[in-house]
Amino acid sequence: MNQAAVKSDTQAIVVDEIFPHAPETIWKTLTSGDLISRWLMEPAGFEPVAGNQFTFQTKPAGAWDGTIHCEVLEVVPNERLAYAWKGGHAGNDGYGSKLETVVTFTLSKAKTGTRLRLVHSGFVLPKNDTALRNMSEGWRTILPRIGTIADEQD
């Protein structure tokens, strides 16, 4: 299978936000378990260390217990954090279908602060249509919360 074929079968969510804060402040909201629980969900066992495995817990569906299994893939302090995001069950259709994706946060300097780019990649269509639609809306809704939390950190 060539790259063009792979790309045509998967989709990614991309969200860009610019926050009027230093990269170190945004980084802290991305890598502190207490702060992550305020803008996303409470992580269990999160450490910003490559290879660290942790989980999130969300609403179960069918044979899936609602556990999202994650593994930190890359950590470049104040620049990049990536982790695997796996959940769902092969027996489910729609919400709770098997999902094997990667979430990547990239920070870069912007004229007025820090640009945060989220790329959540690997949604296989049509199997992950519901997850792609729900999580697209979800990331766009929750990512701005990072700014509110960062306001409290300055």
Coordinates of N, CA and C in Angstrom, one line a residue:
M1 N 0.9 -1.2 0.0 CA 0.0 0.0 0.0 C 0.9 1.2 0.0
N2 N 0.6 2.2 -0.9 CA 1.5 3.4 -0.9 C 0.9 4.5 0.0
Q3 N 1.7 5.5 0.2 CA 1.3 6.6 1.1 C 0.0 7.3 0.8
A4 N -0.2 7.5 -0.5 CA -1.5 8.1 -0.9 C -2.7 7.3 -0.5
A5 N -2.6 5.9 -0.6 CA -3.7 5.1 -0.2 C -3.9 5.2 1.3
V6 N -2.8 5.2 2.1 CA -2.9 5.3 3.5 C -3.6 6.6 3.9
K7 N -3.2 7.7 3.3 CA -3.8 9.0 3.6 C -5.3 9.0 3.3
S8 N -5.7 8.4 2.2 CA -7.1 8.5 1.8 C -8.0 7.7 2.8
D9 N -7.4 6.8 3.5 CA -8.2 6.0 4.4 C -8.3 6.6 5.8
T10 N -7.5 7.5 6.2 CA -7.5 8.1 7.5 C -7.7 9.6 7.5
Q11 N -8.2 10.1 8.6 CA -8.4 11.5 8.8 C -7.8 12.0 10.1
A12 N -7.6 13.3 10.2 CA -7.0 13.9 11.4 C -7.8 15.1 11.8
I13 N -7.8 15.4 13.0 CA -8.4 16.6 13.5 C -7.2 17.6 13.8
V14 N -7.4 18.8 13.3 CA -6.3 19.8 13.5 C -7.0 21.0 14.1
V15 N -6.5 21.4 15.3 CA -7.0 22.6 15.9 C -5.8 23.5 16.3
D16 N -5.9 24.8 15.9 CA -4.8 25.8 16.3 C -5.4 26.8 17.2
E17 N -4.7 27.1 18.2 CA -5.1 28.2 19.1 C -3.8 29.0 19.4
I18 N -4.0 30.3 19.6 CA -2.9 31.2 20.1 C -3.2 31.7 21.4
F19 N -2.3 31.5 22.4 CA -2.6 31.9 23.8 C -1.6 33.0 24.1
P20 N -2.0 34.0 24.9 CA -1.1 35.1 25.2 C -0.2 34.8 26.4
H21 N 0.4 33.6 26.4 CA 1.3 33.1 27.5 C 2.6 32.6 26.9
A22 N 3.5 32.4 27.8 CA 4.8 31.8 27.4 C 4.6 30.3 27.1
P23 N 5.5 29.7 26.3 CA 5.4 28.3 26.0 C 5.4 27.5 27.3
E24 N 6.2 27.9 28.3 CA 6.4 27.2 29.5 C 5.1 27.1 30.3
T25 N 4.3 28.1 30.2 CA 3.0 28.1 30.9 C 2.0 27.1 30.2
I26 N 2.0 27.2 28.9 CA 1.1 26.3 28.1 C 1.6 24.8 28.3
W27 N 2.9 24.6 28.3 CA 3.4 23.3 28.5 C 3.0 22.7 29.8
K28 N 3.0 23.5 30.8 CA 2.6 23.1 32.2 C 1.1 22.6 32.2
T29 N 0.2 23.3 31.4 CA -1.2 22.8 31.3 C -1.3 21.5 30.6
L30 N -0.3 21.2 29.7 CA -0.4 20.0 28.9 C 0.3 18.8 29.6
T31 N 1.1 19.1 30.6 CA 1.9 18.0 31.2 C 1.7 17.8 32.7
S32 N 0.8 18.6 33.3 CA 0.5 18.4 34.8 C -0.8 17.7 34.9
G33 N -0.8 16.5 35.5 CA -2.0 15.7 35.6 C -3.2 16.5 36.2
D34 N -2.9 17.2 37.3 CA -3.9 18.0 37.9 C -4.6 19.0 36.9
L35 N -3.7 19.7 36.1 CA -4.2 20.7 35.2 C -4.9 20.0 34.0
I36 N -4.4 18.9 33.5 CA -5.0 18.1 32.4 C -6.5 17.8 32.8
S37 N -6.6 17.4 34.1 CA -8.0 17.0 34.5 C -9.0 18.1 34.5
R38 N -8.5 19.4 34.5 CA -9.3 20.5 34.4 C -9.8 20.9 33.0
W39 N -9.0 20.6 32.0 CA -9.4 21.0 30.7 C -9.8 19.8 29.8
L40 N -9.4 18.6 30.2 CA -9.7 17.4 29.3 C -10.4 16.4 30.1
M41 N -9.7 15.5 30.8 CA -10.3 14.5 31.6 C -9.2 14.1 32.6
E42 N -9.5 13.5 33.7 CA -8.5 13.1 34.7 C -7.7 11.9 34.2
P43 N -6.4 12.1 34.0 CA -5.5 11.0 33.6 C -5.2 10.2 34.8
A44 N -5.0 8.9 34.6 CA -4.6 8.0 35.7 C -3.2 7.5 35.3
G45 N -2.2 7.9 36.1 CA -0.8 7.5 35.8 C 0.0 8.3 34.9
F46 N -0.5 9.5 34.5 CA 0.2 10.3 33.5 C 1.6 10.8 34.0
E47 N 2.6 10.7 33.3 CA 3.9 11.3 33.5 C 4.4 11.7 32.1
P48 N 4.9 12.9 32.0 CA 5.5 13.4 30.7 C 6.8 12.8 30.4
V49 N 6.8 11.4 30.2 CA 8.0 10.7 30.0 C 7.7 9.7 28.9
A50 N 8.6 9.7 27.8 CA 8.4 8.7 26.7 C 8.3 7.3 27.3
G51 N 7.3 6.6 26.8 CA 7.1 5.2 27.2 C 6.1 5.1 28.4
N52 N 5.8 6.2 29.0 CA 4.8 6.1 30.1 C 3.4 5.8 29.6
Q53 N 2.8 4.8 30.3 CA 1.4 4.4 29.9 C 0.4 5.0 30.9
F54 N -0.7 5.5 30.4 CA -1.7 6.1 31.3 C -3.1 5.9 30.7
T55 N -4.1 6.2 31.4 CA -5.5 6.0 30.9 C -6.3 7.2 31.2
F56 N -7.4 7.4 30.4 CA -8.5 8.3 30.7 C -9.7 7.4 30.8
Q57 N -10.7 7.8 31.5 CA -12.0 7.1 31.6 C -13.1 7.9 31.0
T58 N -13.8 7.4 30.1 CA -15.0 8.1 29.5 C -16.2 7.1 29.5
K59 N -17.2 7.5 28.9 CA -18.5 6.8 28.8 C -18.3 5.5 28.1
P60 N -18.7 4.3 28.8 CA -18.6 3.0 28.1 C -19.6 2.9 27.0
A61 N -19.3 1.9 26.1 CA -20.3 1.6 25.0 C -20.1 0.2 24.6
G62 N -21.2 -0.6 24.6 CA -21.2 -2.0 24.2 C -20.1 -2.8 25.0
A63 N -19.2 -3.5 24.3 CA -18.2 -4.3 24.9 C -17.0 -3.5 25.4
W64 N -17.0 -2.2 25.2 CA -15.9 -1.3 25.6 C -16.2 -0.7 27.0
D65 N -15.3 -0.8 27.9 CA -15.5 -0.3 29.2 C -15.3 1.2 29.4
G66 N -15.0 1.9 28.3 CA -14.8 3.4 28.4 C -13.3 3.8 28.7
T67 N -12.4 2.8 28.8 CA -11.0 3.2 29.1 C -10.3 3.6 27.8
I68 N -9.6 4.7 27.9 CA -8.8 5.1 26.8 C -7.3 4.8 27.2
H69 N -6.6 4.0 26.5 CA -5.3 3.6 26.8 C -4.3 4.5 26.0
C70 N -3.4 5.1 26.8 CA -2.5 6.0 26.1 C -1.0 5.6 26.5
E71 N -0.1 6.0 25.6 CA 1.3 5.9 25.9 C 2.0 7.1 25.3
V72 N 2.8 7.7 26.2 CA 3.6 8.9 25.7 C 4.6 8.4 24.7
L73 N 4.6 9.0 23.5 CA 5.5 8.7 22.4 C 6.6 9.6 22.3
E74 N 6.4 10.9 22.6 CA 7.5 11.9 22.4 C 7.3 13.1 23.4
V75 N 8.4 13.5 23.9 CA 8.4 14.6 24.8 C 9.6 15.5 24.5
V76 N 9.3 16.7 24.1 CA 10.3 17.8 23.9 C 9.8 19.0 24.7
P77 N 10.3 19.2 25.9 CA 9.8 20.2 26.8 C 9.6 21.5 26.1
N78 N 8.4 22.1 26.3 CA 8.0 23.4 25.8 C 7.8 23.4 24.3
E79 N 7.9 22.3 23.6 CA 7.8 22.2 22.1 C 6.8 21.2 21.6
R80 N 6.9 20.0 22.1 CA 6.1 18.9 21.5 C 5.8 17.8 22.5
L81 N 4.6 17.3 22.5 CA 4.1 16.2 23.3 C 3.2 15.3 22.4
A82 N 3.5 14.0 22.3 CA 2.7 13.1 21.5 C 2.4 11.9 22.3
Y83 N 1.2 11.4 22.3 CA 0.8 10.1 22.9 C -0.2 9.4 22.0
A84 N -0.1 8.0 22.1 CA -1.0 7.1 21.5 C -2.3 7.2 22.3
W85 N -3.4 7.1 21.6 CA -4.8 7.2 22.2 C -5.6 6.1 21.6
K86 N -5.8 5.0 22.4 CA -6.5 3.8 21.9 C -7.7 3.5 22.8
G87 N -8.8 3.2 22.1 CA -10.0 2.8 22.9 C -10.9 2.1 22.0
G88 N -12.1 1.9 22.5 CA -13.2 1.3 21.8 C -13.0 -0.2 21.7
H89 N -13.9 -0.8 20.9 CA -14.0 -2.3 20.8 C -14.3 -2.6 19.4
A90 N -13.7 -3.6 18.8 CA -13.9 -4.0 17.4 C -15.4 -4.4 17.2
G91 N -16.1 -4.8 18.2 CA -17.5 -5.3 18.0 C -18.5 -4.1 18.0
N92 N -18.0 -2.9 18.3 CA -18.9 -1.7 18.3 C -18.9 -1.0 17.0
D93 N -20.1 -0.5 16.6 CA -20.2 0.4 15.5 C -20.5 1.8 16.1
G94 N -20.1 2.9 15.4 CA -20.4 4.2 15.9 C -19.6 4.5 17.1
Y95 N -20.3 5.1 18.1 CA -19.5 5.5 19.3 C -19.0 4.2 20.0
G96 N -17.7 4.2 20.4 CA -17.1 3.1 21.0 C -16.5 2.1 20.0
S97 N -16.4 2.4 18.7 CA -15.7 1.5 17.8 C -14.2 1.6 18.1
K98 N -13.5 0.5 17.7 CA -12.1 0.4 17.9 C -11.4 1.7 17.3
L99 N -10.5 2.3 18.1 CA -9.8 3.5 17.8 C -8.4 3.4 18.1
E100 N -7.5 3.6 17.1 CA -6.1 3.6 17.4 C -5.5 4.8 16.7
T101 N -5.3 5.9 17.6 CA -4.9 7.2 17.0 C -3.7 7.7 17.8
V102 N -3.3 8.9 17.4 CA -2.2 9.6 18.0 C -2.5 11.0 18.2
V103 N -2.3 11.6 19.4 CA -2.6 13.0 19.7 C -1.2 13.7 19.8
T104 N -1.0 14.7 19.1 CA 0.3 15.5 19.1 C 0.0 16.9 19.4
F105 N 0.6 17.5 20.4 CA 0.6 18.9 20.7 C 1.9 19.5 20.3
T106 N 1.9 20.6 19.5 CA 3.1 21.3 19.1 C 3.0 22.7 19.5
L107 N 4.0 23.2 20.2 CA 4.0 24.6 20.7 C 5.0 25.4 19.8
S108 N 4.7 26.6 19.5 CA 5.7 27.5 18.8 C 5.4 28.9 19.2
K109 N 6.4 29.7 19.1 CA 6.2 31.1 19.4 C 5.4 31.8 18.4
A110 N 4.5 32.7 18.9 CA 3.7 33.5 18.0 C 3.9 34.9 18.4
K111 N 3.5 35.8 17.5 CA 3.7 37.3 17.8 C 3.1 37.7 19.1
T112 N 2.0 37.1 19.5 CA 1.3 37.5 20.7 C 1.4 36.5 21.8
G113 N 2.2 35.5 21.7 CA 2.3 34.5 22.7 C 2.8 33.1 22.2
T114 N 1.9 32.1 22.4 CA 2.3 30.8 22.0 C 1.2 30.2 21.1
R115 N 1.6 29.6 20.0 CA 0.7 28.9 19.1 C 0.7 27.4 19.6
L116 N -0.5 26.9 19.8 CA -0.7 25.5 20.2 C -1.4 24.8 19.0
R117 N -0.8 23.8 18.4 CA -1.4 23.1 17.4 C -1.7 21.6 17.9
L118 N -2.9 21.2 17.8 CA -3.3 19.9 18.2 C -3.6 19.1 16.9
V119 N -2.9 18.0 16.7 CA -3.3 17.1 15.6 C -3.6 15.7 16.2
H120 N -4.8 15.3 16.0 CA -5.3 14.0 16.5 C -5.5 13.2 15.2
S121 N -4.6 12.3 15.0 CA -4.5 11.6 13.7 C -4.8 10.1 13.8
G122 N -5.2 9.5 12.6 CA -5.3 8.1 12.6 C -6.8 7.6 12.6
F123 N -7.7 8.4 12.4 CA -9.1 8.0 12.3 C -9.4 7.3 11.0
V124 N -9.8 6.0 11.1 CA -10.0 5.2 9.9 C -11.5 5.3 9.5
L125 N -11.7 5.7 8.3 CA -13.1 5.9 7.8 C -13.5 4.8 6.9
P126 N -14.7 4.4 7.0 CA -15.8 5.0 7.8 C -16.0 4.5 9.2
K127 N -15.1 3.5 9.6 CA -15.3 2.9 10.9 C -15.3 3.9 12.1
N128 N -14.4 5.0 12.0 CA -14.3 6.0 13.1 C -15.1 7.3 12.8
D129 N -16.1 7.2 11.9 CA -16.8 8.5 11.6 C -17.4 9.1 12.8
T130 N -18.0 8.4 13.7 CA -18.6 9.0 14.9 C -17.6 9.6 15.8
A131 N -16.5 8.8 16.0 CA -15.4 9.4 16.9 C -14.8 10.6 16.3
L132 N -14.6 10.6 15.0 CA -14.0 11.8 14.3 C -14.9 13.0 14.5
R133 N -16.2 12.8 14.2 CA -17.2 13.9 14.3 C -17.3 14.4 15.8
N134 N -17.4 13.5 16.7 CA -17.5 13.9 18.2 C -16.3 14.5 18.7
M135 N -15.1 14.0 18.4 CA -13.9 14.5 18.9 C -13.5 15.8 18.2
S136 N -13.9 15.9 17.0 CA -13.6 17.2 16.3 C -14.3 18.4 17.1
E137 N -15.5 18.2 17.4 CA -16.2 19.2 18.1 C -15.7 19.3 19.6
G138 N -15.3 18.2 20.1 CA -14.8 18.1 21.5 C -13.5 18.9 21.6
W139 N -12.5 18.6 20.7 CA -11.2 19.3 20.8 C -11.4 20.8 20.6
R140 N -12.3 21.2 19.7 CA -12.5 22.6 19.4 C -13.2 23.3 20.6
T141 N -13.9 22.6 21.4 CA -14.6 23.1 22.6 C -13.6 23.2 23.8
I142 N -12.8 22.2 24.0 CA -12.0 22.1 25.2 C -10.7 22.8 25.1
L143 N -10.1 22.9 23.9 CA -8.7 23.4 23.8 C -8.7 24.9 24.3
P144 N -9.7 25.7 24.1 CA -9.6 27.1 24.6 C -9.6 27.1 26.1
R145 N -10.0 26.1 26.8 CA -10.0 26.0 28.3 C -8.5 26.1 28.8
I146 N -7.6 25.7 28.0 CA -6.2 25.8 28.4 C -5.8 27.2 28.7
G147 N -6.3 28.2 27.9 CA -6.1 29.6 28.1 C -6.6 30.1 29.5
T148 N -7.7 29.6 29.9 CA -8.3 30.0 31.2 C -7.4 29.5 32.3
I149 N -6.9 28.2 32.1 CA -6.1 27.7 33.2 C -4.7 28.3 33.2
A150 N -4.2 28.6 32.0 CA -2.9 29.3 31.9 C -3.0 30.7 32.5
D151 N -4.1 31.4 32.4 CA -4.3 32.7 33.0 C -4.0 32.6 34.5
E152 N -4.4 31.5 35.1 CA -4.2 31.3 36.6 C -2.8 31.0 36.9
Q153 N -2.0 30.5 35.9 CA -0.6 30.1 36.2 C 0.4 31.3 36.1
D154 N 0.0 32.4 35.4 CA 0.9 33.5 35.3 C 1.0 34.3 36.5

